mmCIF file of C-alpha atoms and ligand atoms in Angstrom:
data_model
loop_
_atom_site.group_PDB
_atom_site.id
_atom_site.type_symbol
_atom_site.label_atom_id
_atom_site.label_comp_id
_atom_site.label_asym_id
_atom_site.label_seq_id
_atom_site.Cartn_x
_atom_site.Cartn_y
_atom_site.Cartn_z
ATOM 1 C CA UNK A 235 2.867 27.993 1.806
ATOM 2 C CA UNK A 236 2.398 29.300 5.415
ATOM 3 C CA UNK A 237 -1.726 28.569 5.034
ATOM 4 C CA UNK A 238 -0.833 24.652 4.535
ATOM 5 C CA UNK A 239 1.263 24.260 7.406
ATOM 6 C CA UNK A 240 -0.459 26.238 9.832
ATOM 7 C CA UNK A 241 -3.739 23.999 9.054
ATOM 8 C CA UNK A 242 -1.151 21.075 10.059
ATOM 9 C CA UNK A 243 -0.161 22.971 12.959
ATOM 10 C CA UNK A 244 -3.889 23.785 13.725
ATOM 11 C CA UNK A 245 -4.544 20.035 13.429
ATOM 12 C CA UNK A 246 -1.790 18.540 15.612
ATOM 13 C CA UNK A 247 -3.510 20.637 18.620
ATOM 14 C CA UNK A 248 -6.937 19.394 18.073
ATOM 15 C CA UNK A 249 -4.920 16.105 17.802
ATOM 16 C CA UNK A 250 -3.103 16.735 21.202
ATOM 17 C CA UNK A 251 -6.338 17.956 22.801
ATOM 18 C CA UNK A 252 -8.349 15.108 22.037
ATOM 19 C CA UNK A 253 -6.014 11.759 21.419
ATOM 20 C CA UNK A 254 -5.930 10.664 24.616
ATOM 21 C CA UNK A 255 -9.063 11.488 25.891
ATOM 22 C CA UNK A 256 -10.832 9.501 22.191
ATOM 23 C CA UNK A 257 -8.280 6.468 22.182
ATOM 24 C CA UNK A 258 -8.232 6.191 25.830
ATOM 25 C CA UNK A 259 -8.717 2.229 25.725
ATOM 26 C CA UNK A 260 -6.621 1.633 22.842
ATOM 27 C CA UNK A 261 -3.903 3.257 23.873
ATOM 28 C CA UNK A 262 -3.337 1.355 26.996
ATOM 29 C CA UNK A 263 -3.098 -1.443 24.833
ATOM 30 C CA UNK A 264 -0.596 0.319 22.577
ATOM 31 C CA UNK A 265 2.050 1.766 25.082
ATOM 32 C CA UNK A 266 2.906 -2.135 25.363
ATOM 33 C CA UNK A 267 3.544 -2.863 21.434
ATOM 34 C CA UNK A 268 1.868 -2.896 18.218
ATOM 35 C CA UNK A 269 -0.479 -6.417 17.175
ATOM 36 C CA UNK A 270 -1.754 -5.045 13.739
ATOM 37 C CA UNK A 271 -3.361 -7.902 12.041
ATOM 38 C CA UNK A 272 -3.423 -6.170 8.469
ATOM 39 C CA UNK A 273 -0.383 -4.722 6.363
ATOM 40 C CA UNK A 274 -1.211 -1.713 3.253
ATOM 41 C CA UNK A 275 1.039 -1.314 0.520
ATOM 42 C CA UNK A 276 -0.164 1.763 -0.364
ATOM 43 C CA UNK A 277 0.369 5.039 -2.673
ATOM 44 C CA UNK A 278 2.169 7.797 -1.764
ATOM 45 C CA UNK A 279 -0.601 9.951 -3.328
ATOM 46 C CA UNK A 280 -1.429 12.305 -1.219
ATOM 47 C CA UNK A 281 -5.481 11.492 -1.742
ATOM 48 C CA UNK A 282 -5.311 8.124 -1.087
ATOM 49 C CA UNK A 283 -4.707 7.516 2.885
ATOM 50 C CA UNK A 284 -5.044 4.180 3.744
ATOM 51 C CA UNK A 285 -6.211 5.030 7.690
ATOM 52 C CA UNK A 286 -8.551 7.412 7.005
ATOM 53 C CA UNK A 287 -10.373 5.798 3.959
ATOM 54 C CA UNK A 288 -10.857 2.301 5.729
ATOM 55 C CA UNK A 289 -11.741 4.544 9.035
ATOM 56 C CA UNK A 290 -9.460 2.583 11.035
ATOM 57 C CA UNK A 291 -7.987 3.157 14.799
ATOM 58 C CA UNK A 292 -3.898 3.389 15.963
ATOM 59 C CA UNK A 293 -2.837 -0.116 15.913
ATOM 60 C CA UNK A 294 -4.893 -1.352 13.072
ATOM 61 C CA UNK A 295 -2.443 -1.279 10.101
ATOM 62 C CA UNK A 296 0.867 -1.277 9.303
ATOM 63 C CA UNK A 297 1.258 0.661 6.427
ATOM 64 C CA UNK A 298 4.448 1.080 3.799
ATOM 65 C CA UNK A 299 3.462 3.555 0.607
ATOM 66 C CA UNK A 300 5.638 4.001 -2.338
ATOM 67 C CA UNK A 301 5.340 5.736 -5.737
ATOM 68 C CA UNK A 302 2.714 3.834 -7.354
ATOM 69 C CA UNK A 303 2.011 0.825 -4.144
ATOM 70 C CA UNK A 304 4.714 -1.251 -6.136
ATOM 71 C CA UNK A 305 6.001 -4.762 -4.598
ATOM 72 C CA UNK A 306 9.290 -5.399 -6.033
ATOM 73 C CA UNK A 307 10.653 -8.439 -6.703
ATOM 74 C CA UNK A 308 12.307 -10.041 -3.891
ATOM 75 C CA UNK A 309 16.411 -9.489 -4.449
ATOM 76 C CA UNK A 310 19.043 -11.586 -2.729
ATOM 77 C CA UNK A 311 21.536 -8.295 -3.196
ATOM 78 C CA UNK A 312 22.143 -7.063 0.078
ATOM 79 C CA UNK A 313 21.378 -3.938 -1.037
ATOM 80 C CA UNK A 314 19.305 -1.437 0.623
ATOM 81 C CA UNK A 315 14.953 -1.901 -0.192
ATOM 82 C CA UNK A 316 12.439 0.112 1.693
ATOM 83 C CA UNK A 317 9.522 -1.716 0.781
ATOM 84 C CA UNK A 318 10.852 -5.070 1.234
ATOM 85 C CA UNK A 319 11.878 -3.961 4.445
ATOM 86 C CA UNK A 320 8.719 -2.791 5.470
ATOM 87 C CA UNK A 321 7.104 -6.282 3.841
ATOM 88 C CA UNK A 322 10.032 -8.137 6.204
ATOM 89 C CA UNK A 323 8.869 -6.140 9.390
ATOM 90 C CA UNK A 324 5.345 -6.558 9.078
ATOM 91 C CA UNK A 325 5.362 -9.719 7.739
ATOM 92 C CA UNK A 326 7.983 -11.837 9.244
ATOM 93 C CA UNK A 327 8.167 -10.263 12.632
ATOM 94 C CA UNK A 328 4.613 -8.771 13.189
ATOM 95 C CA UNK A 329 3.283 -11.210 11.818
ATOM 96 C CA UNK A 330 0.440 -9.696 9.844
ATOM 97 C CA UNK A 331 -2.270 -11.635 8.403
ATOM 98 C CA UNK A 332 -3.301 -9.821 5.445
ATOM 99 C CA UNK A 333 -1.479 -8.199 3.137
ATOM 100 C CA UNK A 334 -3.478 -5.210 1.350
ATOM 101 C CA UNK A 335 -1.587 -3.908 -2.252
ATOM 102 C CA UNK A 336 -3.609 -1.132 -2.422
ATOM 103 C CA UNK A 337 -3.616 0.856 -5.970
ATOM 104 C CA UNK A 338 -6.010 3.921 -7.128
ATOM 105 C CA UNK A 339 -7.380 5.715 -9.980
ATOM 106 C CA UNK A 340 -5.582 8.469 -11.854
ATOM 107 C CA UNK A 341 -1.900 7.299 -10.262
ATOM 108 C CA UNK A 342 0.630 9.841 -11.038
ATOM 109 C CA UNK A 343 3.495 6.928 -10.684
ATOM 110 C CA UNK A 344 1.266 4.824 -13.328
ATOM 111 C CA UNK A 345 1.262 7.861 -15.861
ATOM 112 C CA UNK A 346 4.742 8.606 -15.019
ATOM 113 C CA UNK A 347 5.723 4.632 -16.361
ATOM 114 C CA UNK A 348 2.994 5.495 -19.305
ATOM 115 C CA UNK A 349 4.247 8.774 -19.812
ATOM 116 C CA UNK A 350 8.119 8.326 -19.076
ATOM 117 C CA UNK A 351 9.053 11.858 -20.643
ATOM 118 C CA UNK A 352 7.282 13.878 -17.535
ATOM 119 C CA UNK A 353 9.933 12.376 -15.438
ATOM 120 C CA UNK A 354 13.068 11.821 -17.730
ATOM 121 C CA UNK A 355 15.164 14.169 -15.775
ATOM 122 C CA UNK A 356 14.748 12.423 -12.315
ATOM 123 C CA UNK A 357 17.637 10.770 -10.227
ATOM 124 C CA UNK A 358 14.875 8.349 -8.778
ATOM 125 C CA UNK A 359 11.703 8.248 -10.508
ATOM 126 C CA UNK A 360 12.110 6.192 -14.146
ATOM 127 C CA UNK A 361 14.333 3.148 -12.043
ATOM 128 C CA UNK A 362 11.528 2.738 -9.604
ATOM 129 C CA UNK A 363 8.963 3.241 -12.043
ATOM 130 C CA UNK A 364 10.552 0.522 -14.175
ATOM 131 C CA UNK A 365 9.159 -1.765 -11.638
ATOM 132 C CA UNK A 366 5.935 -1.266 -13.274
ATOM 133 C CA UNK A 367 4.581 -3.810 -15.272
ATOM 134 C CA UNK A 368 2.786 -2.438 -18.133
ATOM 135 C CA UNK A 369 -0.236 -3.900 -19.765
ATOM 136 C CA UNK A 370 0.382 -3.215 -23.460
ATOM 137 C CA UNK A 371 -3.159 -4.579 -23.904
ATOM 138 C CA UNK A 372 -5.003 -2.098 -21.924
ATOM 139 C CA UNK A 373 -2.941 0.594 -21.608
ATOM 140 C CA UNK A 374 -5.324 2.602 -19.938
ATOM 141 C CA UNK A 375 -3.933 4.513 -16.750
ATOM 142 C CA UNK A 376 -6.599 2.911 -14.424
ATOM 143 C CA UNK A 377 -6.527 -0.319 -16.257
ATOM 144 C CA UNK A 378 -3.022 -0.226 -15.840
ATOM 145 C CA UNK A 379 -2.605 0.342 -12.142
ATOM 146 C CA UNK A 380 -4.883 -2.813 -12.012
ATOM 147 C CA UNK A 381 -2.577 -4.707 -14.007
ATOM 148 C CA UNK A 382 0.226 -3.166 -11.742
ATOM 149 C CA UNK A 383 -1.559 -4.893 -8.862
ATOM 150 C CA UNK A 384 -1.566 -8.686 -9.939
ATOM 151 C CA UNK A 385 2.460 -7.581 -10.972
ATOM 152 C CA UNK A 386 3.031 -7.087 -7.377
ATOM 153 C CA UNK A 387 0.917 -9.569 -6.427
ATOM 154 C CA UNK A 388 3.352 -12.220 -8.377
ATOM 155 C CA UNK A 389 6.535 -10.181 -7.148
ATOM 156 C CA UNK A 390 5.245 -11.132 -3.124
ATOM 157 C CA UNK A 391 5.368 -14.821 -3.943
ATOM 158 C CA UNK A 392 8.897 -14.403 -4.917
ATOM 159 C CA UNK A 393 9.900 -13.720 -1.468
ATOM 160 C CA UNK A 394 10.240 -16.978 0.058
ATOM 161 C CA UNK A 395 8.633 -16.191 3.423
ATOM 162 C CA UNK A 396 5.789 -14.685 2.070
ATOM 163 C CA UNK A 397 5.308 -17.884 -0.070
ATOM 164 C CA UNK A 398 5.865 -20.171 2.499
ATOM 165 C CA UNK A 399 3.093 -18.501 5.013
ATOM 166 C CA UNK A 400 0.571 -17.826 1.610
ATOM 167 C CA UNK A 401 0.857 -21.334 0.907
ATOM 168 C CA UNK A 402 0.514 -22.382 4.508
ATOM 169 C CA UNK A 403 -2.383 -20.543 5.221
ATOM 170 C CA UNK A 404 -1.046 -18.103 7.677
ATOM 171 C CA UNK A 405 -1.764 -14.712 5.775
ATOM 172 C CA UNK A 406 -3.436 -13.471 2.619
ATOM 173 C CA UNK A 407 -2.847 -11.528 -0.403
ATOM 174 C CA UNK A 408 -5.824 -8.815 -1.197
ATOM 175 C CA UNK A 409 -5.519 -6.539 -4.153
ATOM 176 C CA UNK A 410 -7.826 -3.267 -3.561
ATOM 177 C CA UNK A 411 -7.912 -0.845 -6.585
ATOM 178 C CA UNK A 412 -9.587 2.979 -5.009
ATOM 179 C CA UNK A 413 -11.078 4.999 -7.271
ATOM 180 C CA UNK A 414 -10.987 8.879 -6.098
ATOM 181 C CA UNK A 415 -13.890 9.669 -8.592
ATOM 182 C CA UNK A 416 -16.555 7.698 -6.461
ATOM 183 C CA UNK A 417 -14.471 6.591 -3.226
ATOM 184 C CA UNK A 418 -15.097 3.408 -4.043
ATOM 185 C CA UNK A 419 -13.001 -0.217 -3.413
ATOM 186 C CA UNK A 420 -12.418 -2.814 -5.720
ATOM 187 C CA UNK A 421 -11.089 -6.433 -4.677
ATOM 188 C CA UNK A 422 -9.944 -8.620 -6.755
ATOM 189 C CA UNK A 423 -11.537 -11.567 -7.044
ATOM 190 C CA UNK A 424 -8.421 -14.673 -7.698
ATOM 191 C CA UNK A 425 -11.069 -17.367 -8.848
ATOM 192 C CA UNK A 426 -13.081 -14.724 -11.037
ATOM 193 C CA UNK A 427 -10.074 -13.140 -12.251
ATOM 194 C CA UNK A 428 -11.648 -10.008 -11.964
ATOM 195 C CA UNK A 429 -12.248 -6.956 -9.326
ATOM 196 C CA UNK A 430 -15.573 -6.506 -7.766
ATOM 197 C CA UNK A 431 -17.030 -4.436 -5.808
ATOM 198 C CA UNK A 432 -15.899 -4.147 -1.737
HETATM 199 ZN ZN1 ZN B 208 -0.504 6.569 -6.965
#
């Protein structure tokens, strides 16, 4: 346990040693506010970082990961909802213009929806899971965190702001699917109906 944190610890002092001196320029810009032109909905998986797979800088994405990169559907409840929250931050107040759902191969949320029984004792896991919309056609993990993706894709649109700017013009829906095997990116393609390669 102690060899994992100290390589954190390790880490944040080449961090501190070398931030300011590497992001000189961008952080001037930065101490005023963040401008980040692209939102991730991303994985919690702890393999697939969004920043450091698309190589970007501080400022470049606003990023929300869940279990699995699910969108819910939007819900009128006033209860509490971390992702839409995020989604309402970067979308209606930032401003983003993209909006990356960003899945991956060998999901451990996906197999947990698949595979219900290797989470049946969780307080948490099987409700959010539930979210998942399962392709009983291809029920494939990978296929099925694909299918996940176009789910979440449809759940956006039913926020009404994110509809409104969509159909407007103003921002853009891109479904990525990472697989950790080869590191490579996947888009899917809306007119194709069918994910090719980055
Ligand atoms: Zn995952």
């Amino acid at each position: 346990m102690g060899n994992s944190l100290n390589k954190l610890i390790r880490g944040y002092r080449l961090f501190s040693a070398t931030y300011a001196l590497q992001y000189e320029d961008i952080l001037k810009n930065l101490t005023a506010g963040q401008t980040p032109e692209i939102m991730i909905v991303g994985c919690s998986d702890s393999r697939v970082d969004p920043a450091l797979m698309l190589n970007c800088d501080p400022g470049d994405l606003f990023v929300t990961r869940n279990v699995a990169n699910v969108v819910p559907p939007f819900a009128d409840d006033k209860m509490i909802h971390g992702t839409s929250a995020a989604l309402e931050f970067g979308i209606r107040h930032l401003k983003v213009k993209h909006l990356i759902i960003l899945g991956h191969s060998q999901c451990g949320g996906i197999n947990a929806r698949l595979n219900p029984t290797c989470v049946e004792d969780s307080d948490f896991l099987t409700n959010w899971t539930s979210l998942i919309d399962v392709n009983d056609k291809a029920p494939d993990l990978n296929e099925c965190a694909k299918h996940s993706l176009l789910n979440s894709h449809q759940n956006c649109l039913s926020f009404p702001w994110i509809k409104k700017k969509v159909e407007a013009g103003e921002m853009q829906i891109h479904l990525w699917f990472f697989d950790i095997t080869d590191a490579s990116i996947h888009a899917y393609n809306f007119d194709d109906k069918e994910y090719q390669p980055l």
